[in-house]
């Protein structure tokens, strides 16, 4: 088969579409997917640079989500069959013609959805739902602040929050991105280059939940921006890994800080990928099927242009996801 291989670690130019060893057939509880498209995530950029190695036993090939058609099923797989259109949450291996994945990490592609577009769903859906709903318990009437509202995570989180009756505030670095966030349902729009999100949120009594991709750089200000009994969910470290936490402020607000990771979760059991996928299928997938929550794709590029896809995701223009087309449906 062919897959994206790395000529060492570095910039986008180290990626090349090359012949790679064929995968073995699926083991017990696994399926083999003929990949149609793969989602591009910031974790892929970090792995390409040598900063985010895959978990032990995972594929070295980039790609944490894909869509495609099941080619083979392993022993013990009862709910899926060859020919099924699926999207999958992966620990790696998506930038390839085929990938093997536990059947517990599959989701059906909703009727009428383009198969390639479905590759934009698993990673953002699992990240958003596990943090905002399963961990923070976001509910109607609460105020959610999303940093990076124009990102793939952000555009999905806005829709999920609105569907649950929450109000949404977002930060973004341009008016164009803020306008798109408003289209998806955000009502408080903050240009972080010109405004202080702490002061803006104070006018509304603070945020009940904050979804943060910045990490250390925003830690102190996020605590200030919380409402009483508020929850900060840290899902990224774009602003660094070490920050100073004012425990007095956190205690005074009875606040909580969560920090979660998706890729390194176990396949099954407590806090596992399987647990999240089950919740997505039960609660979120009906919303996607009816069009209440839609995938937001900024661009689709052929896998031979993976370098361009990484550059696009890293640019200031992108709103939503970038996907790589591996093969035609």
mmCIF file of C-alpha atoms in Angstrom:
data_model
loop_
_atom_site.group_PDB
_atom_site.id
_atom_site.type_symbol
_atom_site.label_atom_id
_atom_site.label_comp_id
_atom_site.label_asym_id
_atom_site.label_seq_id
_atom_site.Cartn_x
_atom_site.Cartn_y
_atom_site.Cartn_z
ATOM 1 C CA UNK A 1 0.000 0.000 0.000
ATOM 2 C CA UNK A 2 0.942 3.668 -0.078
ATOM 3 C CA UNK A 3 1.175 5.931 2.956
ATOM 4 C CA UNK A 4 2.697 9.222 4.025
ATOM 5 C CA UNK A 5 6.208 8.591 5.319
ATOM 6 C CA UNK A 6 8.545 11.028 7.060
ATOM 7 C CA UNK A 7 12.087 11.736 5.913
ATOM 8 C CA UNK A 8 13.079 12.629 9.451
ATOM 9 C CA UNK A 9 11.381 15.273 11.579
ATOM 10 C CA UNK A 10 10.893 18.863 10.475
ATOM 11 C CA UNK A 11 8.771 21.042 8.235
ATOM 12 C CA UNK A 12 5.981 19.922 5.924
ATOM 13 C CA UNK A 13 8.524 19.010 3.250
ATOM 14 C CA UNK A 14 9.604 15.888 5.181
ATOM 15 C CA UNK A 15 6.330 14.164 4.238
ATOM 16 C CA UNK A 16 6.192 12.004 1.114
ATOM 17 C CA UNK A 17 3.573 9.684 -0.361
ATOM 18 C CA UNK A 18 5.480 6.416 -0.768
ATOM 19 C CA UNK A 19 5.092 2.669 -0.905
ATOM 20 C CA UNK A 20 4.777 1.202 2.567
ATOM 21 C CA UNK A 21 4.531 -2.371 3.875
ATOM 22 C CA UNK A 22 1.067 -3.880 3.537
ATOM 23 C CA UNK A 23 -0.861 -4.193 6.763
ATOM 24 C CA UNK A 24 -1.654 -7.583 8.265
ATOM 25 C CA UNK A 25 -5.282 -8.585 8.372
ATOM 26 C CA UNK A 26 -7.389 -7.372 11.298
ATOM 27 C CA UNK A 27 -6.989 -9.176 14.587
ATOM 28 C CA UNK A 28 -9.766 -10.148 16.951
ATOM 29 C CA UNK A 29 -12.114 -7.227 17.522
ATOM 30 C CA UNK A 30 -10.544 -5.150 14.738
ATOM 31 C CA UNK A 31 -11.477 -4.085 11.215
ATOM 32 C CA UNK A 32 -9.414 -3.169 8.151
ATOM 33 C CA UNK A 33 -10.584 0.022 6.411
ATOM 34 C CA UNK A 34 -9.935 1.108 2.839
ATOM 35 C CA UNK A 35 -9.339 4.780 3.639
ATOM 36 C CA UNK A 36 -11.176 7.422 1.610
ATOM 37 C CA UNK A 37 -10.006 10.503 3.526
ATOM 38 C CA UNK A 38 -8.112 11.490 6.653
ATOM 39 C CA UNK A 39 -8.604 14.501 8.889
ATOM 40 C CA UNK A 40 -5.630 16.766 9.536
ATOM 41 C CA UNK A 41 -5.091 17.713 13.174
ATOM 42 C CA UNK A 42 -2.608 19.873 15.043
ATOM 43 C CA UNK A 43 -1.297 16.703 16.686
ATOM 44 C CA UNK A 44 -0.157 15.580 13.227
ATOM 45 C CA UNK A 45 1.914 18.755 12.862
ATOM 46 C CA UNK A 46 3.511 18.125 16.253
ATOM 47 C CA UNK A 47 4.276 14.493 15.425
ATOM 48 C CA UNK A 48 5.817 15.546 12.092
ATOM 49 C CA UNK A 49 8.133 17.869 14.024
ATOM 50 C CA UNK A 50 9.123 15.117 16.457
ATOM 51 C CA UNK A 51 7.231 16.506 19.451
ATOM 52 C CA UNK A 52 4.317 14.051 19.741
ATOM 53 C CA UNK A 53 5.282 10.391 19.285
ATOM 54 C CA UNK A 54 2.516 7.814 18.924
ATOM 55 C CA UNK A 55 1.607 5.662 21.927
ATOM 56 C CA UNK A 56 3.359 2.288 22.219
ATOM 57 C CA UNK A 57 2.031 -0.140 19.626
ATOM 58 C CA UNK A 58 0.325 2.521 17.497
ATOM 59 C CA UNK A 59 1.139 3.146 13.845
ATOM 60 C CA UNK A 60 4.004 5.552 13.155
ATOM 61 C CA UNK A 61 2.024 6.932 10.205
ATOM 62 C CA UNK A 62 0.348 10.299 10.821
ATOM 63 C CA UNK A 63 -3.417 10.563 11.080
ATOM 64 C CA UNK A 64 -5.776 10.379 14.071
ATOM 65 C CA UNK A 65 -9.065 10.027 12.183
ATOM 66 C CA UNK A 66 -10.301 8.754 8.849
ATOM 67 C CA UNK A 67 -13.310 7.717 6.843
ATOM 68 C CA UNK A 68 -13.686 4.866 4.395
ATOM 69 C CA UNK A 69 -15.178 1.469 3.696
ATOM 70 C CA UNK A 70 -14.613 -1.670 5.746
ATOM 71 C CA UNK A 71 -12.585 -4.205 3.743
ATOM 72 C CA UNK A 72 -12.265 -6.984 6.340
ATOM 73 C CA UNK A 73 -13.473 -7.727 9.858
ATOM 74 C CA UNK A 74 -11.611 -9.726 12.489
ATOM 75 C CA UNK A 75 -12.885 -12.479 14.731
ATOM 76 C CA UNK A 76 -15.561 -11.453 17.158
ATOM 77 C CA UNK A 77 -16.745 -8.403 15.202
ATOM 78 C CA UNK A 78 -20.521 -8.685 14.935
ATOM 79 C CA UNK A 79 -21.890 -5.174 14.393
ATOM 80 C CA UNK A 80 -19.797 -4.253 11.340
ATOM 81 C CA UNK A 81 -19.435 -5.861 7.928
ATOM 82 C CA UNK A 82 -17.323 -5.477 4.766
ATOM 83 C CA UNK A 83 -18.755 -2.660 2.660
ATOM 84 C CA UNK A 84 -19.972 -0.550 5.608
ATOM 85 C CA UNK A 85 -19.245 3.179 5.297
ATOM 86 C CA UNK A 86 -17.552 4.307 8.498
ATOM 87 C CA UNK A 87 -15.424 6.962 10.119
ATOM 88 C CA UNK A 88 -12.933 6.055 12.813
ATOM 89 C CA UNK A 89 -10.988 7.483 15.725
ATOM 90 C CA UNK A 90 -7.376 6.337 15.432
ATOM 91 C CA UNK A 91 -4.203 6.308 17.492
ATOM 92 C CA UNK A 92 -2.309 6.741 14.214
ATOM 93 C CA UNK A 93 -2.178 5.496 10.630
ATOM 94 C CA UNK A 94 -4.819 7.620 8.890
ATOM 95 C CA UNK A 95 -2.589 9.058 6.141
ATOM 96 C CA UNK A 96 -2.545 5.726 4.287
ATOM 97 C CA UNK A 97 -4.557 3.644 1.850
ATOM 98 C CA UNK A 98 -5.539 1.225 4.609
ATOM 99 C CA UNK A 99 -5.682 1.240 8.389
ATOM 100 C CA UNK A 100 -6.507 -1.321 11.090
ATOM 101 C CA UNK A 101 -8.579 -0.065 14.019
ATOM 102 C CA UNK A 102 -10.563 -1.573 16.922
ATOM 103 C CA UNK A 103 -14.201 -1.952 15.963
ATOM 104 C CA UNK A 104 -15.127 -0.089 19.155
ATOM 105 C CA UNK A 105 -13.672 3.090 17.598
ATOM 106 C CA UNK A 106 -15.960 3.121 14.554
ATOM 107 C CA UNK A 107 -18.960 5.309 13.835
ATOM 108 C CA UNK A 108 -21.370 4.990 10.912
ATOM 109 C CA UNK A 109 -21.331 7.670 8.237
ATOM 110 C CA UNK A 110 -24.760 9.336 8.376
ATOM 111 C CA UNK A 111 -27.039 8.764 5.400
ATOM 112 C CA UNK A 112 -26.431 11.335 2.670
ATOM 113 C CA UNK A 113 -23.108 12.600 4.068
ATOM 114 C CA UNK A 114 -20.146 12.688 1.700
ATOM 115 C CA UNK A 115 -17.781 9.916 2.788
ATOM 116 C CA UNK A 116 -14.684 12.139 2.643
ATOM 117 C CA UNK A 117 -16.345 14.874 4.721
ATOM 118 C CA UNK A 118 -17.029 12.324 7.464
ATOM 119 C CA UNK A 119 -13.258 12.175 8.078
ATOM 120 C CA UNK A 120 -13.587 15.595 9.716
ATOM 121 C CA UNK A 121 -15.779 14.272 12.535
ATOM 122 C CA UNK A 122 -14.243 11.651 14.873
ATOM 123 C CA UNK A 123 -11.425 13.627 16.495
ATOM 124 C CA UNK A 124 -13.347 16.865 17.085
ATOM 125 C CA UNK A 125 -16.513 15.057 18.130
ATOM 126 C CA UNK A 126 -14.694 12.856 20.637
ATOM 127 C CA UNK A 127 -12.681 15.757 22.047
ATOM 128 C CA UNK A 128 -15.634 18.116 22.408
ATOM 129 C CA UNK A 129 -18.160 15.619 23.753
ATOM 130 C CA UNK A 130 -15.780 14.001 26.246
ATOM 131 C CA UNK A 131 -14.769 17.373 27.674
ATOM 132 C CA UNK A 132 -17.888 19.525 27.502
ATOM 133 C CA UNK A 133 -20.541 16.898 28.152
ATOM 134 C CA UNK A 134 -19.014 13.829 29.772
ATOM 135 C CA UNK A 135 -16.560 15.758 31.977
ATOM 136 C CA UNK A 136 -17.963 19.278 32.463
ATOM 137 C CA UNK A 137 -21.665 18.402 32.149
ATOM 138 C CA UNK A 138 -22.446 21.483 30.030
ATOM 139 C CA UNK A 139 -26.152 22.263 30.267
ATOM 140 C CA UNK A 140 -28.781 24.744 29.162
ATOM 141 C CA UNK A 141 -28.336 28.296 30.405
ATOM 142 C CA UNK A 142 -24.618 28.015 31.079
ATOM 143 C CA UNK A 143 -22.016 30.203 29.386
ATOM 144 C CA UNK A 144 -19.225 28.442 27.515
ATOM 145 C CA UNK A 145 -16.035 30.226 26.425
ATOM 146 C CA UNK A 146 -14.185 28.589 23.525
ATOM 147 C CA UNK A 147 -10.661 29.704 22.697
ATOM 148 C CA UNK A 148 -9.902 29.336 19.007
ATOM 149 C CA UNK A 149 -13.537 29.472 17.950
ATOM 150 C CA UNK A 150 -12.682 29.214 14.258
ATOM 151 C CA UNK A 151 -10.759 25.946 14.603
ATOM 152 C CA UNK A 152 -12.121 22.499 13.863
ATOM 153 C CA UNK A 153 -12.656 21.944 17.587
ATOM 154 C CA UNK A 154 -14.143 25.419 17.993
ATOM 155 C CA UNK A 155 -16.663 25.292 15.149
ATOM 156 C CA UNK A 156 -17.857 21.881 16.343
ATOM 157 C CA UNK A 157 -18.000 22.906 20.011
ATOM 158 C CA UNK A 158 -20.134 25.953 19.219
ATOM 159 C CA UNK A 159 -22.755 23.782 17.553
ATOM 160 C CA UNK A 160 -22.772 21.173 20.314
ATOM 161 C CA UNK A 161 -23.117 23.817 23.014
ATOM 162 C CA UNK A 162 -25.952 25.600 21.219
ATOM 163 C CA UNK A 163 -27.751 22.278 20.725
ATOM 164 C CA UNK A 164 -27.652 21.845 24.512
ATOM 165 C CA UNK A 165 -29.081 25.308 25.161
ATOM 166 C CA UNK A 166 -25.853 26.932 26.337
ATOM 167 C CA UNK A 167 -24.664 30.428 25.430
ATOM 168 C CA UNK A 168 -21.338 30.595 23.643
ATOM 169 C CA UNK A 169 -18.486 33.089 23.754
ATOM 170 C CA UNK A 170 -15.504 32.649 21.456
ATOM 171 C CA UNK A 171 -12.093 34.156 20.933
ATOM 172 C CA UNK A 172 -10.556 34.446 17.473
ATOM 173 C CA UNK A 173 -7.928 36.605 15.785
ATOM 174 C CA UNK A 174 -9.941 38.111 12.932
ATOM 175 C CA UNK A 175 -13.375 39.536 12.235
ATOM 176 C CA UNK A 176 -13.851 37.011 9.465
ATOM 177 C CA UNK A 177 -13.458 34.127 11.866
ATOM 178 C CA UNK A 178 -15.721 35.775 14.428
ATOM 179 C CA UNK A 179 -18.394 36.235 11.757
ATOM 180 C CA UNK A 180 -18.250 32.521 10.958
ATOM 181 C CA UNK A 181 -18.513 31.674 14.655
ATOM 182 C CA UNK A 182 -21.633 33.831 14.845
ATOM 183 C CA UNK A 183 -23.139 31.856 11.961
ATOM 184 C CA UNK A 184 -22.713 28.663 14.001
ATOM 185 C CA UNK A 185 -24.400 30.199 17.049
ATOM 186 C CA UNK A 186 -21.795 32.062 19.108
ATOM 187 C CA UNK A 187 -23.249 35.207 20.681
ATOM 188 C CA UNK A 188 -20.221 36.798 22.400
ATOM 189 C CA UNK A 189 -17.447 37.480 19.888
ATOM 190 C CA UNK A 190 -14.002 38.454 21.200
ATOM 191 C CA UNK A 191 -11.087 39.469 18.992
ATOM 192 C CA UNK A 192 -8.184 38.466 21.215
ATOM 193 C CA UNK A 193 -5.853 40.860 19.366
ATOM 194 C CA UNK A 194 -7.960 43.851 20.406
ATOM 195 C CA UNK A 195 -9.993 42.842 23.473
ATOM 196 C CA UNK A 196 -9.424 41.333 26.920
ATOM 197 C CA UNK A 197 -11.565 38.216 27.176
ATOM 198 C CA UNK A 198 -11.446 38.369 30.990
ATOM 199 C CA UNK A 199 -13.056 41.823 31.033
ATOM 200 C CA UNK A 200 -15.627 40.834 28.418
ATOM 201 C CA UNK A 201 -16.631 37.690 30.288
ATOM 202 C CA UNK A 202 -16.865 39.628 33.577
ATOM 203 C CA UNK A 203 -19.759 41.594 32.091
ATOM 204 C CA UNK A 204 -21.700 38.309 31.877
ATOM 205 C CA UNK A 205 -20.686 37.022 35.302
ATOM 206 C CA UNK A 206 -17.881 34.790 34.025
ATOM 207 C CA UNK A 207 -17.833 31.547 32.072
ATOM 208 C CA UNK A 208 -19.308 28.394 33.558
ATOM 209 C CA UNK A 209 -17.089 26.290 31.301
ATOM 210 C CA UNK A 210 -13.957 27.218 29.332
ATOM 211 C CA UNK A 211 -12.571 25.033 26.537
ATOM 212 C CA UNK A 212 -8.931 26.000 26.212
ATOM 213 C CA UNK A 213 -6.330 25.071 23.593
ATOM 214 C CA UNK A 214 -3.621 27.453 24.819
ATOM 215 C CA UNK A 215 -2.492 25.882 28.074
ATOM 216 C CA UNK A 216 0.088 27.784 30.106
ATOM 217 C CA UNK A 217 -0.225 31.164 28.389
ATOM 218 C CA UNK A 218 -3.905 31.499 29.332
ATOM 219 C CA UNK A 219 -3.968 29.583 32.621
ATOM 220 C CA UNK A 220 -4.114 32.551 35.004
ATOM 221 C CA UNK A 221 -6.482 34.614 32.880
ATOM 222 C CA UNK A 222 -8.783 31.636 32.359
ATOM 223 C CA UNK A 223 -9.124 31.230 36.112
ATOM 224 C CA UNK A 224 -9.982 34.928 36.382
ATOM 225 C CA UNK A 225 -12.608 34.503 33.636
ATOM 226 C CA UNK A 226 -14.405 31.622 35.376
ATOM 227 C CA UNK A 227 -17.747 32.076 37.077
ATOM 228 C CA UNK A 228 -18.281 30.630 40.536
ATOM 229 C CA UNK A 229 -18.246 26.804 40.366
ATOM 230 C CA UNK A 230 -16.760 27.183 36.883
ATOM 231 C CA UNK A 231 -14.749 24.521 35.083
ATOM 232 C CA UNK A 232 -11.664 24.985 32.910
ATOM 233 C CA UNK A 233 -11.069 22.196 30.388
ATOM 234 C CA UNK A 234 -7.525 22.301 28.985
ATOM 235 C CA UNK A 235 -7.140 20.330 25.738
ATOM 236 C CA UNK A 236 -4.034 21.898 24.197
ATOM 237 C CA UNK A 237 -0.698 23.499 24.920
ATOM 238 C CA UNK A 238 -0.226 25.931 22.050
ATOM 239 C CA UNK A 239 0.763 28.564 24.619
ATOM 240 C CA UNK A 240 3.236 26.427 26.544
ATOM 241 C CA UNK A 241 3.289 23.673 29.136
ATOM 242 C CA UNK A 242 4.206 25.408 32.413
ATOM 243 C CA UNK A 243 2.076 28.148 33.946
ATOM 244 C CA UNK A 244 1.425 29.706 37.328
ATOM 245 C CA UNK A 245 -1.860 28.874 39.018
ATOM 246 C CA UNK A 246 -3.350 31.255 41.596
ATOM 247 C CA UNK A 247 -4.954 28.785 43.986
ATOM 248 C CA UNK A 248 -6.536 31.575 46.001
ATOM 249 C CA UNK A 249 -8.547 32.722 42.984
ATOM 250 C CA UNK A 250 -9.474 29.141 42.113
ATOM 251 C CA UNK A 251 -10.552 28.382 45.683
ATOM 252 C CA UNK A 252 -12.565 31.589 45.895
ATOM 253 C CA UNK A 253 -14.540 30.553 42.830
ATOM 254 C CA UNK A 254 -14.779 26.886 43.842
ATOM 255 C CA UNK A 255 -13.346 26.279 40.399
ATOM 256 C CA UNK A 256 -12.059 23.128 38.758
ATOM 257 C CA UNK A 257 -9.282 22.599 36.227
ATOM 258 C CA UNK A 258 -9.399 19.542 33.957
ATOM 259 C CA UNK A 259 -6.641 18.562 31.540
ATOM 260 C CA UNK A 260 -7.391 15.754 29.116
ATOM 261 C CA UNK A 261 -5.789 13.857 26.265
ATOM 262 C CA UNK A 262 -7.550 11.757 23.645
ATOM 263 C CA UNK A 263 -4.829 9.878 21.775
ATOM 264 C CA UNK A 264 -3.317 8.145 24.808
ATOM 265 C CA UNK A 265 -6.600 6.969 26.303
ATOM 266 C CA UNK A 266 -6.985 3.181 26.519
ATOM 267 C CA UNK A 267 -9.000 1.440 23.814
ATOM 268 C CA UNK A 268 -11.540 0.022 26.282
ATOM 269 C CA UNK A 269 -12.528 0.412 29.918
ATOM 270 C CA UNK A 270 -12.869 3.495 32.091
ATOM 271 C CA UNK A 271 -12.236 6.838 30.302
ATOM 272 C CA UNK A 272 -11.521 4.918 27.104
ATOM 273 C CA UNK A 273 -11.964 5.675 23.435
ATOM 274 C CA UNK A 274 -14.659 2.990 23.308
ATOM 275 C CA UNK A 275 -16.600 4.703 26.103
ATOM 276 C CA UNK A 276 -16.506 8.034 24.260
ATOM 277 C CA UNK A 277 -17.484 6.497 20.919
ATOM 278 C CA UNK A 278 -20.480 4.787 22.542
ATOM 279 C CA UNK A 279 -21.650 8.116 23.945
ATOM 280 C CA UNK A 280 -21.174 9.834 20.584
ATOM 281 C CA UNK A 281 -23.199 7.192 18.776
ATOM 282 C CA UNK A 282 -26.015 7.379 21.309
ATOM 283 C CA UNK A 283 -26.284 11.143 21.847
ATOM 284 C CA UNK A 284 -24.422 13.143 19.190
ATOM 285 C CA UNK A 285 -24.870 11.095 16.035
ATOM 286 C CA UNK A 286 -28.653 11.702 15.907
ATOM 287 C CA UNK A 287 -27.918 15.455 15.934
ATOM 288 C CA UNK A 288 -25.455 15.020 13.079
ATOM 289 C CA UNK A 289 -27.866 12.832 11.127
ATOM 290 C CA UNK A 290 -30.594 15.484 11.352
ATOM 291 C CA UNK A 291 -28.213 18.331 10.483
ATOM 292 C CA UNK A 292 -28.298 20.122 13.840
ATOM 293 C CA UNK A 293 -24.517 19.649 14.099
ATOM 294 C CA UNK A 294 -22.612 19.659 10.805
ATOM 295 C CA UNK A 295 -18.965 18.996 9.921
ATOM 296 C CA UNK A 296 -17.119 22.174 8.957
ATOM 297 C CA UNK A 297 -14.501 21.574 6.245
ATOM 298 C CA UNK A 298 -12.340 24.477 5.128
ATOM 299 C CA UNK A 299 -10.517 22.561 2.399
ATOM 300 C CA UNK A 300 -9.975 19.121 0.905
ATOM 301 C CA UNK A 301 -6.585 18.346 -0.649
ATOM 302 C CA UNK A 302 -5.204 15.181 -2.260
ATOM 303 C CA UNK A 303 -2.903 13.222 0.009
ATOM 304 C CA UNK A 304 -0.008 13.945 -2.344
ATOM 305 C CA UNK A 305 -0.364 17.555 -1.177
ATOM 306 C CA UNK A 306 -0.112 16.725 2.522
ATOM 307 C CA UNK A 307 2.543 19.408 2.966
ATOM 308 C CA UNK A 308 0.130 22.045 1.708
ATOM 309 C CA UNK A 309 -2.582 20.720 4.026
ATOM 310 C CA UNK A 310 -0.286 21.116 7.046
ATOM 311 C CA UNK A 311 0.636 24.632 5.980
ATOM 312 C CA UNK A 312 -3.034 25.498 5.550
ATOM 313 C CA UNK A 313 -3.993 24.178 8.981
ATOM 314 C CA UNK A 314 -1.172 26.217 10.485
ATOM 315 C CA UNK A 315 -2.281 29.409 8.751
ATOM 316 C CA UNK A 316 -4.532 32.140 10.103
ATOM 317 C CA UNK A 317 -7.114 31.711 7.350
ATOM 318 C CA UNK A 318 -8.490 28.267 8.111
ATOM 319 C CA UNK A 319 -11.995 27.952 9.573
ATOM 320 C CA UNK A 320 -12.919 24.391 10.490
ATOM 321 C CA UNK A 321 -11.113 21.273 9.327
ATOM 322 C CA UNK A 322 -8.679 20.370 6.565
ATOM 323 C CA UNK A 323 -8.977 16.864 5.115
ATOM 324 C CA UNK A 324 -6.769 14.773 2.862
ATOM 325 C CA UNK A 325 -8.404 12.753 0.102
ATOM 326 C CA UNK A 326 -6.763 9.315 -0.140
ATOM 327 C CA UNK A 327 -8.981 7.735 -2.791
ATOM 328 C CA UNK A 328 -12.235 8.363 -4.604
ATOM 329 C CA UNK A 329 -15.381 6.886 -3.050
#
